[in-house]
Coordinates of C-alpha atoms and ligand atoms in Angstrom, one line a residue:
X1 CA 114.5 -164.9 157.8
X2 CA 112.5 -167.1 159.5
X3 CA 109.2 -166.0 160.6
X4 CA 108.5 -166.1 164.5
X5 CA 107.1 -169.8 166.0
X6 CA 105.9 -168.1 168.9
X7 CA 102.3 -166.1 168.3
X8 CA 100.5 -164.7 170.9
X9 CA 97.3 -166.2 171.6
X10 CA 94.5 -164.4 172.5
X11 CA 92.2 -166.2 175.5
X12 CA 90.2 -169.8 175.1
X13 CA 89.0 -172.1 177.2
X14 CA 89.9 -175.3 177.9
X15 CA 87.2 -176.5 174.9
X16 CA 89.3 -174.1 173.0
X17 CA 86.2 -171.7 172.4
X18 CA 86.7 -168.3 172.4
X19 CA 85.2 -166.8 175.3
X20 CA 85.4 -163.3 173.7
X21 CA 83.4 -164.3 170.6
X22 CA 80.9 -166.2 173.6
X23 CA 80.3 -163.0 175.3
X24 CA 79.9 -160.9 172.1
X25 CA 77.5 -163.5 170.4
X26 CA 75.4 -163.9 173.6
X27 CA 75.3 -160.2 174.4
X28 CA 74.3 -159.1 171.2
X29 CA 71.6 -161.4 170.7
X30 CA 69.9 -160.4 173.2
X31 CA 69.7 -156.8 172.4
X32 CA 66.7 -155.2 170.8
X33 CA 68.4 -154.8 167.6
X34 CA 70.5 -157.6 167.7
X35 CA 74.0 -157.4 166.6
X36 CA 77.4 -158.9 166.4
X37 CA 80.6 -157.2 165.7
X38 CA 81.9 -157.4 162.6
X39 CA 85.4 -158.6 163.5
X40 CA 83.4 -162.1 164.2
X41 CA 82.8 -162.3 160.2
X42 CA 86.7 -163.4 159.8
X43 CA 87.4 -167.2 160.7
X44 CA 89.2 -168.8 158.5
X45 CA 86.5 -170.0 156.3
X46 CA 85.0 -166.2 156.3
X47 CA 89.0 -164.9 155.6
X48 CA 88.7 -166.8 152.2
X49 CA 85.0 -165.8 151.7
X50 CA 86.0 -162.2 152.1
X51 CA 88.9 -163.3 149.2
X52 CA 86.7 -163.9 147.0
X53 CA 84.9 -160.6 147.3
X54 CA 87.5 -158.6 146.4
X55 CA 87.4 -160.4 143.1
X56 CA 84.3 -159.7 142.5
X57 CA 83.3 -157.0 139.9
X58 CA 81.2 -154.9 142.0
X59 CA 83.9 -154.9 145.0
X60 CA 85.5 -151.6 143.6
X61 CA 87.9 -151.0 147.2
X62 CA 90.7 -153.5 146.3
X63 CA 91.5 -153.3 143.0
X64 CA 91.2 -149.6 143.3
X65 CA 93.7 -149.3 146.6
X66 CA 96.0 -151.5 144.5
X67 CA 96.4 -149.5 141.9
X68 CA 96.8 -146.4 144.1
X69 CA 99.6 -148.4 145.7
X70 CA 101.1 -149.5 142.6
X71 CA 101.2 -146.1 141.3
X72 CA 102.6 -143.9 144.2
X73 CA 104.5 -146.7 146.0
X74 CA 107.7 -145.1 145.0
X75 CA 106.5 -142.0 146.6
X76 CA 105.5 -143.3 150.0
X77 CA 109.1 -145.2 150.0
X78 CA 110.8 -141.8 149.7
X79 CA 108.9 -140.1 152.4
X80 CA 109.0 -142.8 155.1
X81 CA 112.8 -143.5 154.9
X82 CA 114.9 -146.1 155.8
X83 CA 115.2 -148.9 158.6
X84 CA 111.2 -149.5 158.8
X85 CA 109.4 -152.1 160.8
X86 CA 106.2 -152.3 159.0
X87 CA 103.7 -152.8 160.9
X88 CA 100.1 -154.2 159.5
X89 CA 96.8 -153.9 161.3
X90 CA 94.3 -157.1 160.7
X91 CA 96.7 -157.9 157.8
X92 CA 94.5 -160.7 156.5
X93 CA 95.8 -162.7 153.6
X94 CA 98.5 -159.9 153.5
X95 CA 97.8 -159.3 149.3
X96 CA 99.0 -155.5 149.2
X97 CA 101.9 -156.0 151.6
X98 CA 104.2 -157.3 148.5
X99 CA 103.4 -154.1 146.7
X100 CA 104.4 -152.0 149.8
X101 CA 107.5 -153.6 151.1
X102 CA 108.7 -153.7 147.5
X103 CA 108.8 -150.2 147.7
X104 CA 109.7 -149.1 151.2
X105 CA 113.1 -150.0 153.2
X106 CA 111.7 -152.4 155.5
X107 CA 114.0 -154.4 157.7
X108 CA 110.8 -156.1 159.5
X109 CA 107.1 -156.8 158.9
X110 CA 105.1 -157.1 161.6
X111 CA 101.4 -158.5 160.6
X112 CA 99.0 -158.2 163.3
X113 CA 95.4 -160.2 163.4
X114 CA 93.2 -161.5 164.9
X115 CA 93.1 -164.9 162.7
X116 CA 96.4 -167.0 164.0
X117 CA 95.3 -169.3 161.0
X118 CA 95.3 -166.9 158.6
X119 CA 98.0 -165.4 160.0
X120 CA 100.3 -168.3 159.5
X121 CA 99.0 -169.1 156.3
X122 CA 99.6 -165.8 154.8
X123 CA 102.9 -165.0 155.9
X124 CA 104.5 -168.1 154.7
X125 CA 104.3 -167.0 151.4
X126 CA 106.1 -163.7 152.3
X127 CA 108.9 -165.4 153.6
X128 CA 109.5 -166.7 150.3
X129 CA 109.3 -163.1 148.5
X130 CA 111.6 -161.4 151.0
X131 CA 113.8 -163.9 152.6
X132 CA 116.0 -160.8 154.1
X133 CA 113.0 -159.4 155.9
X134 CA 112.3 -160.4 159.5
X135 CA 108.6 -161.8 159.8
X136 CA 107.3 -161.5 163.2
X137 CA 103.7 -162.2 163.1
X138 CA 101.4 -161.3 166.1
X139 CA 97.9 -162.7 167.0
X140 CA 96.0 -160.0 168.6
X141 CA 93.2 -157.6 168.7
X142 CA 94.4 -154.6 167.0
X143 CA 91.5 -152.8 168.8
X144 CA 93.9 -152.5 171.6
X145 CA 97.2 -151.1 171.8
X146 CA 99.8 -154.2 170.7
X147 CA 102.8 -154.2 171.9
X148 CA 105.6 -154.6 169.1
X149 CA 108.5 -157.3 169.7
X150 CA 111.8 -156.1 171.4
X151 CA 114.0 -156.8 168.0
X152 CA 112.0 -154.1 165.9
X153 CA 112.6 -151.3 168.8
X154 CA 115.4 -149.5 167.2
X155 CA 113.3 -149.3 164.1
X156 CA 110.9 -146.4 162.5
X157 CA 107.6 -147.7 162.2
X158 CA 105.2 -147.5 159.3
X159 CA 101.7 -148.3 159.8
X160 CA 100.3 -149.9 157.4
X161 CA 96.2 -150.5 157.5
X162 CA 94.8 -150.6 154.1
X163 CA 91.3 -152.0 152.6
X164 CA 89.3 -149.6 154.4
X165 CA 88.8 -151.7 157.8
X166 CA 88.6 -148.0 159.1
X167 CA 85.4 -148.1 157.9
X168 CA 84.1 -150.6 160.1
X169 CA 83.9 -148.8 163.1
X170 CA 81.7 -145.7 163.7
X171 CA 83.6 -142.3 163.5
X172 CA 84.0 -142.3 167.8
X173 CA 86.0 -145.5 167.8
X174 CA 87.8 -145.1 164.7
X175 CA 89.5 -141.8 166.1
X176 CA 89.8 -144.6 169.4
X177 CA 91.4 -146.9 166.8
X178 CA 93.9 -144.5 164.9
X179 CA 94.7 -143.0 168.4
X180 CA 96.1 -146.6 170.0
X181 CA 97.5 -147.2 166.8
X182 CA 99.8 -143.9 167.3
X183 CA 100.3 -145.3 170.8
X184 CA 101.1 -148.5 169.7
X185 CA 103.6 -146.9 166.9
X186 CA 105.3 -143.9 168.9
X187 CA 106.0 -140.5 168.3
X188 CA 107.4 -140.0 164.8
X189 CA 106.2 -142.9 162.8
X190 CA 104.2 -143.1 160.1
X191 CA 100.5 -144.2 159.2
X192 CA 99.6 -145.5 155.4
X193 CA 95.6 -145.9 155.5
X194 CA 92.9 -146.6 152.9
X195 CA 89.7 -144.9 153.2
X196 CA 86.8 -145.9 150.9
X197 CA 85.1 -142.9 149.9
X198 CA 81.0 -141.5 149.7
X199 CA 79.4 -142.1 146.5
X200 CA 76.5 -143.2 144.5
X201 CA 73.8 -145.4 147.2
X202 CA 73.7 -147.5 143.8
X203 CA 77.3 -148.6 143.4
X204 CA 78.1 -149.1 147.2
X205 CA 74.8 -151.2 147.8
X206 CA 75.9 -153.2 144.8
X207 CA 79.4 -153.4 146.2
X208 CA 77.9 -155.2 149.7
X209 CA 75.4 -157.6 147.5
X210 CA 77.3 -159.0 144.4
X211 CA 75.6 -160.7 141.9
X212 CA 77.1 -163.9 142.8
X213 CA 76.3 -163.7 146.5
X214 CA 79.6 -164.3 147.9
X215 CA 78.7 -161.3 150.3
X216 CA 75.5 -163.2 151.0
X217 CA 77.9 -166.3 151.9
X218 CA 80.3 -164.2 154.1
X219 CA 77.5 -162.9 156.4
X220 CA 75.7 -166.0 156.3
X221 CA 79.2 -167.9 157.3
X222 CA 78.6 -166.0 160.9
X223 CA 75.8 -168.1 161.4
X224 CA 77.3 -171.5 160.5
X225 CA 80.0 -170.1 162.5
X226 CA 78.2 -169.9 165.8
X227 CA 76.7 -173.0 164.9
X228 CA 79.8 -175.0 165.1
X229 CA 81.8 -173.2 168.0
X230 CA 78.9 -172.2 170.1
X231 CA 76.7 -175.1 170.1
X232 CA 74.2 -172.9 167.9
X233 CA 70.5 -174.6 166.2
X234 CA 70.3 -171.5 164.0
X235 CA 68.6 -172.6 160.9
X236 CA 70.4 -170.6 158.2
X237 CA 68.5 -171.2 155.7
X238 CA 65.9 -169.3 156.7
X239 CA 67.6 -166.1 156.9
X240 CA 68.7 -164.0 154.1
X241 CA 71.6 -161.5 153.4
X242 CA 70.6 -157.2 153.6
X243 CA 73.1 -154.7 152.4
X244 CA 71.2 -151.3 153.2
X245 CA 72.2 -147.5 153.3
X246 CA 72.2 -145.8 156.8
X247 CA 72.1 -142.0 155.8
X248 CA 72.2 -140.5 158.8
X249 CA 75.5 -142.6 159.6
X250 CA 77.1 -142.6 155.9
X251 CA 77.4 -146.1 156.0
X252 CA 76.5 -149.7 154.5
X253 CA 75.4 -151.6 157.0
X254 CA 74.8 -155.6 156.3
X255 CA 72.2 -157.3 158.6
X256 CA 70.9 -160.8 158.4
X257 CA 67.2 -161.1 158.3
X258 CA 64.9 -163.9 159.1
X259 CA 62.3 -164.6 156.1
X260 CA 59.9 -166.0 158.7
X261 CA 59.7 -166.2 162.7
X262 CA 62.4 -168.4 163.7
X263 CA 63.5 -169.9 167.4
X264 CA 66.8 -171.1 168.2
X265 CA 69.0 -171.5 170.7
X266 CA 72.8 -170.8 171.4
X267 CA 75.0 -171.9 174.1
X268 CA 71.7 -173.6 175.5
X269 CA 70.1 -170.2 175.6
X270 CA 66.7 -169.2 173.9
X271 CA 66.0 -166.7 171.2
X272 CA 63.2 -165.6 169.1
X273 CA 62.9 -163.3 166.2
X274 CA 60.3 -162.3 164.4
X275 CA 59.9 -162.7 160.6
X276 CA 61.6 -159.3 159.1
X277 CA 63.9 -158.8 161.9
X278 CA 67.3 -158.4 161.6
X279 CA 70.9 -159.3 163.1
X280 CA 73.2 -156.5 162.2
X281 CA 76.5 -157.7 161.4
X282 CA 78.7 -155.1 159.8
X283 CA 79.1 -151.4 159.1
X284 CA 81.2 -149.9 156.8
X285 CA 81.4 -146.3 156.9
X286 CA 82.5 -144.0 153.9
X287 CA 84.0 -140.9 154.0
X288 CA 84.4 -137.7 151.9
X289 CA 88.4 -136.7 151.8
X290 CA 87.9 -133.3 154.4
X291 CA 86.2 -135.8 156.7
X292 CA 89.1 -138.5 156.3
X293 CA 91.6 -135.6 157.3
X294 CA 89.7 -134.2 160.0
X295 CA 89.7 -138.3 161.3
X296 CA 93.2 -138.3 161.1
X297 CA 94.0 -134.8 162.9
X298 CA 91.1 -135.8 165.7
X299 CA 92.8 -138.8 166.3
X300 CA 96.9 -136.9 166.5
X301 CA 98.0 -137.6 162.7
X302 CA 98.9 -135.1 160.8
X303 CA 97.8 -136.2 156.8
X304 CA 100.8 -135.4 155.1
X305 CA 99.7 -136.8 151.3
X306 CA 96.8 -138.0 149.9
X307 CA 96.3 -140.0 146.8
X308 CA 93.1 -140.8 145.3
X309 CA 91.6 -142.4 141.6
X310 CA 90.2 -140.2 139.0
X311 CA 86.3 -140.7 140.4
X312 CA 87.3 -140.4 144.0
X313 CA 86.5 -143.6 145.0
X314 CA 88.7 -144.4 147.1
X315 CA 92.1 -143.1 149.2
X316 CA 95.2 -143.7 150.2
X317 CA 96.3 -141.2 153.3
X318 CA 100.0 -141.1 155.0
X319 CA 99.8 -139.7 157.4
X320 CA 102.7 -138.2 160.8
X321 CA 102.5 -138.8 164.2
X322 CA 104.1 -135.3 164.6
X323 CA 104.6 -133.6 168.3
X324 CA 101.5 -132.3 169.2
X325 CA 102.1 -128.0 170.0
X326 CA 99.8 -126.1 171.7
X327 CA 98.5 -123.2 169.8
X328 CA 100.1 -120.7 169.3
Ligands
AVJ1 C1 87.3 -155.6 155.5 C2 85.8 -154.4 156.3 C3 86.8 -153.7 154.9 O1 83.6 -153.2 154.8 O2 84.5 -153.2 152.8 C4 83.3 -156.0 152.4 C5 84.5 -155.8 154.3 N1 81.8 -156.5 154.0 N2 82.1 -156.8 151.9 C6 84.2 -154.1 154.1 C7 83.3 -156.5 153.8 C8 81.0 -157.0 153.1 C9 85.3 -154.5 154.5 N3 86.4 -154.2 155.0

């Protein structure tokens, strides 16, 4: 079946500038600890750089999760039943999707991503692989509740949220997001989610500061994007990529550190940074299996089955949106 043409668009003004991007950048650069939300790392160039990261030997999450999907796909298929609409949140390049679609009884596939351009490019290939599947891409910010297309309303929903993207959010927001997914998918639906686990700090740091410098490029690309889309003059070469462990929050943080005192402007506004000062660009929270279970429960998702690799590097959880009963 053909890919739907009518992508829903997010707000752009007449110059094609993403208003939310501009607001987030100007607000974030004005804060004491400068910060830009991680979602803005994923323009077309950033999404491609991220794909490159997943091929770096230090970045274990992608290979580990892929193996878990391959090894347990048949069981996932049995547990999720038939007449499914698979709704993938933050689908990106949809690399892992064929693995899942091969195993579950999907009639429709609804990839939801903030990068419409990337979405269009990657869903084309899937249409070739699964000619009988209805593919309905939605360009949307999945942090909010998404209205699913009317054409899939009679199907059972399986949410797919791989890659440990949930780790980008602080626990409070992670619970908000999982709740809003429950809202989007409804009672009786399932959620298959990948969550990166807490492990030795050295391995975590290496995964976010690879020897090839791909993660550094991915991070620095944000500055290039700001310059290009928001008329900035940030001297990108005077920044360096930092990956650091925040022990209180149990997360890897990515920062862009000024190597010297720097003045720059964005959208006509002036900003100054002292040497050593940073722009915080991403969090990647790490959870133990027990914490992951609690996170799901807190958002109304009942964990049904959890799979992980022998060294517990990564886990894949299948959860159900079951009716909430008040005790006892
Ligand atoms: C796509 C958010 C899961 O946090 O591991 C990888 C993003 N950033 N290397 C992660 C990322 C730097 C990735 N997620």
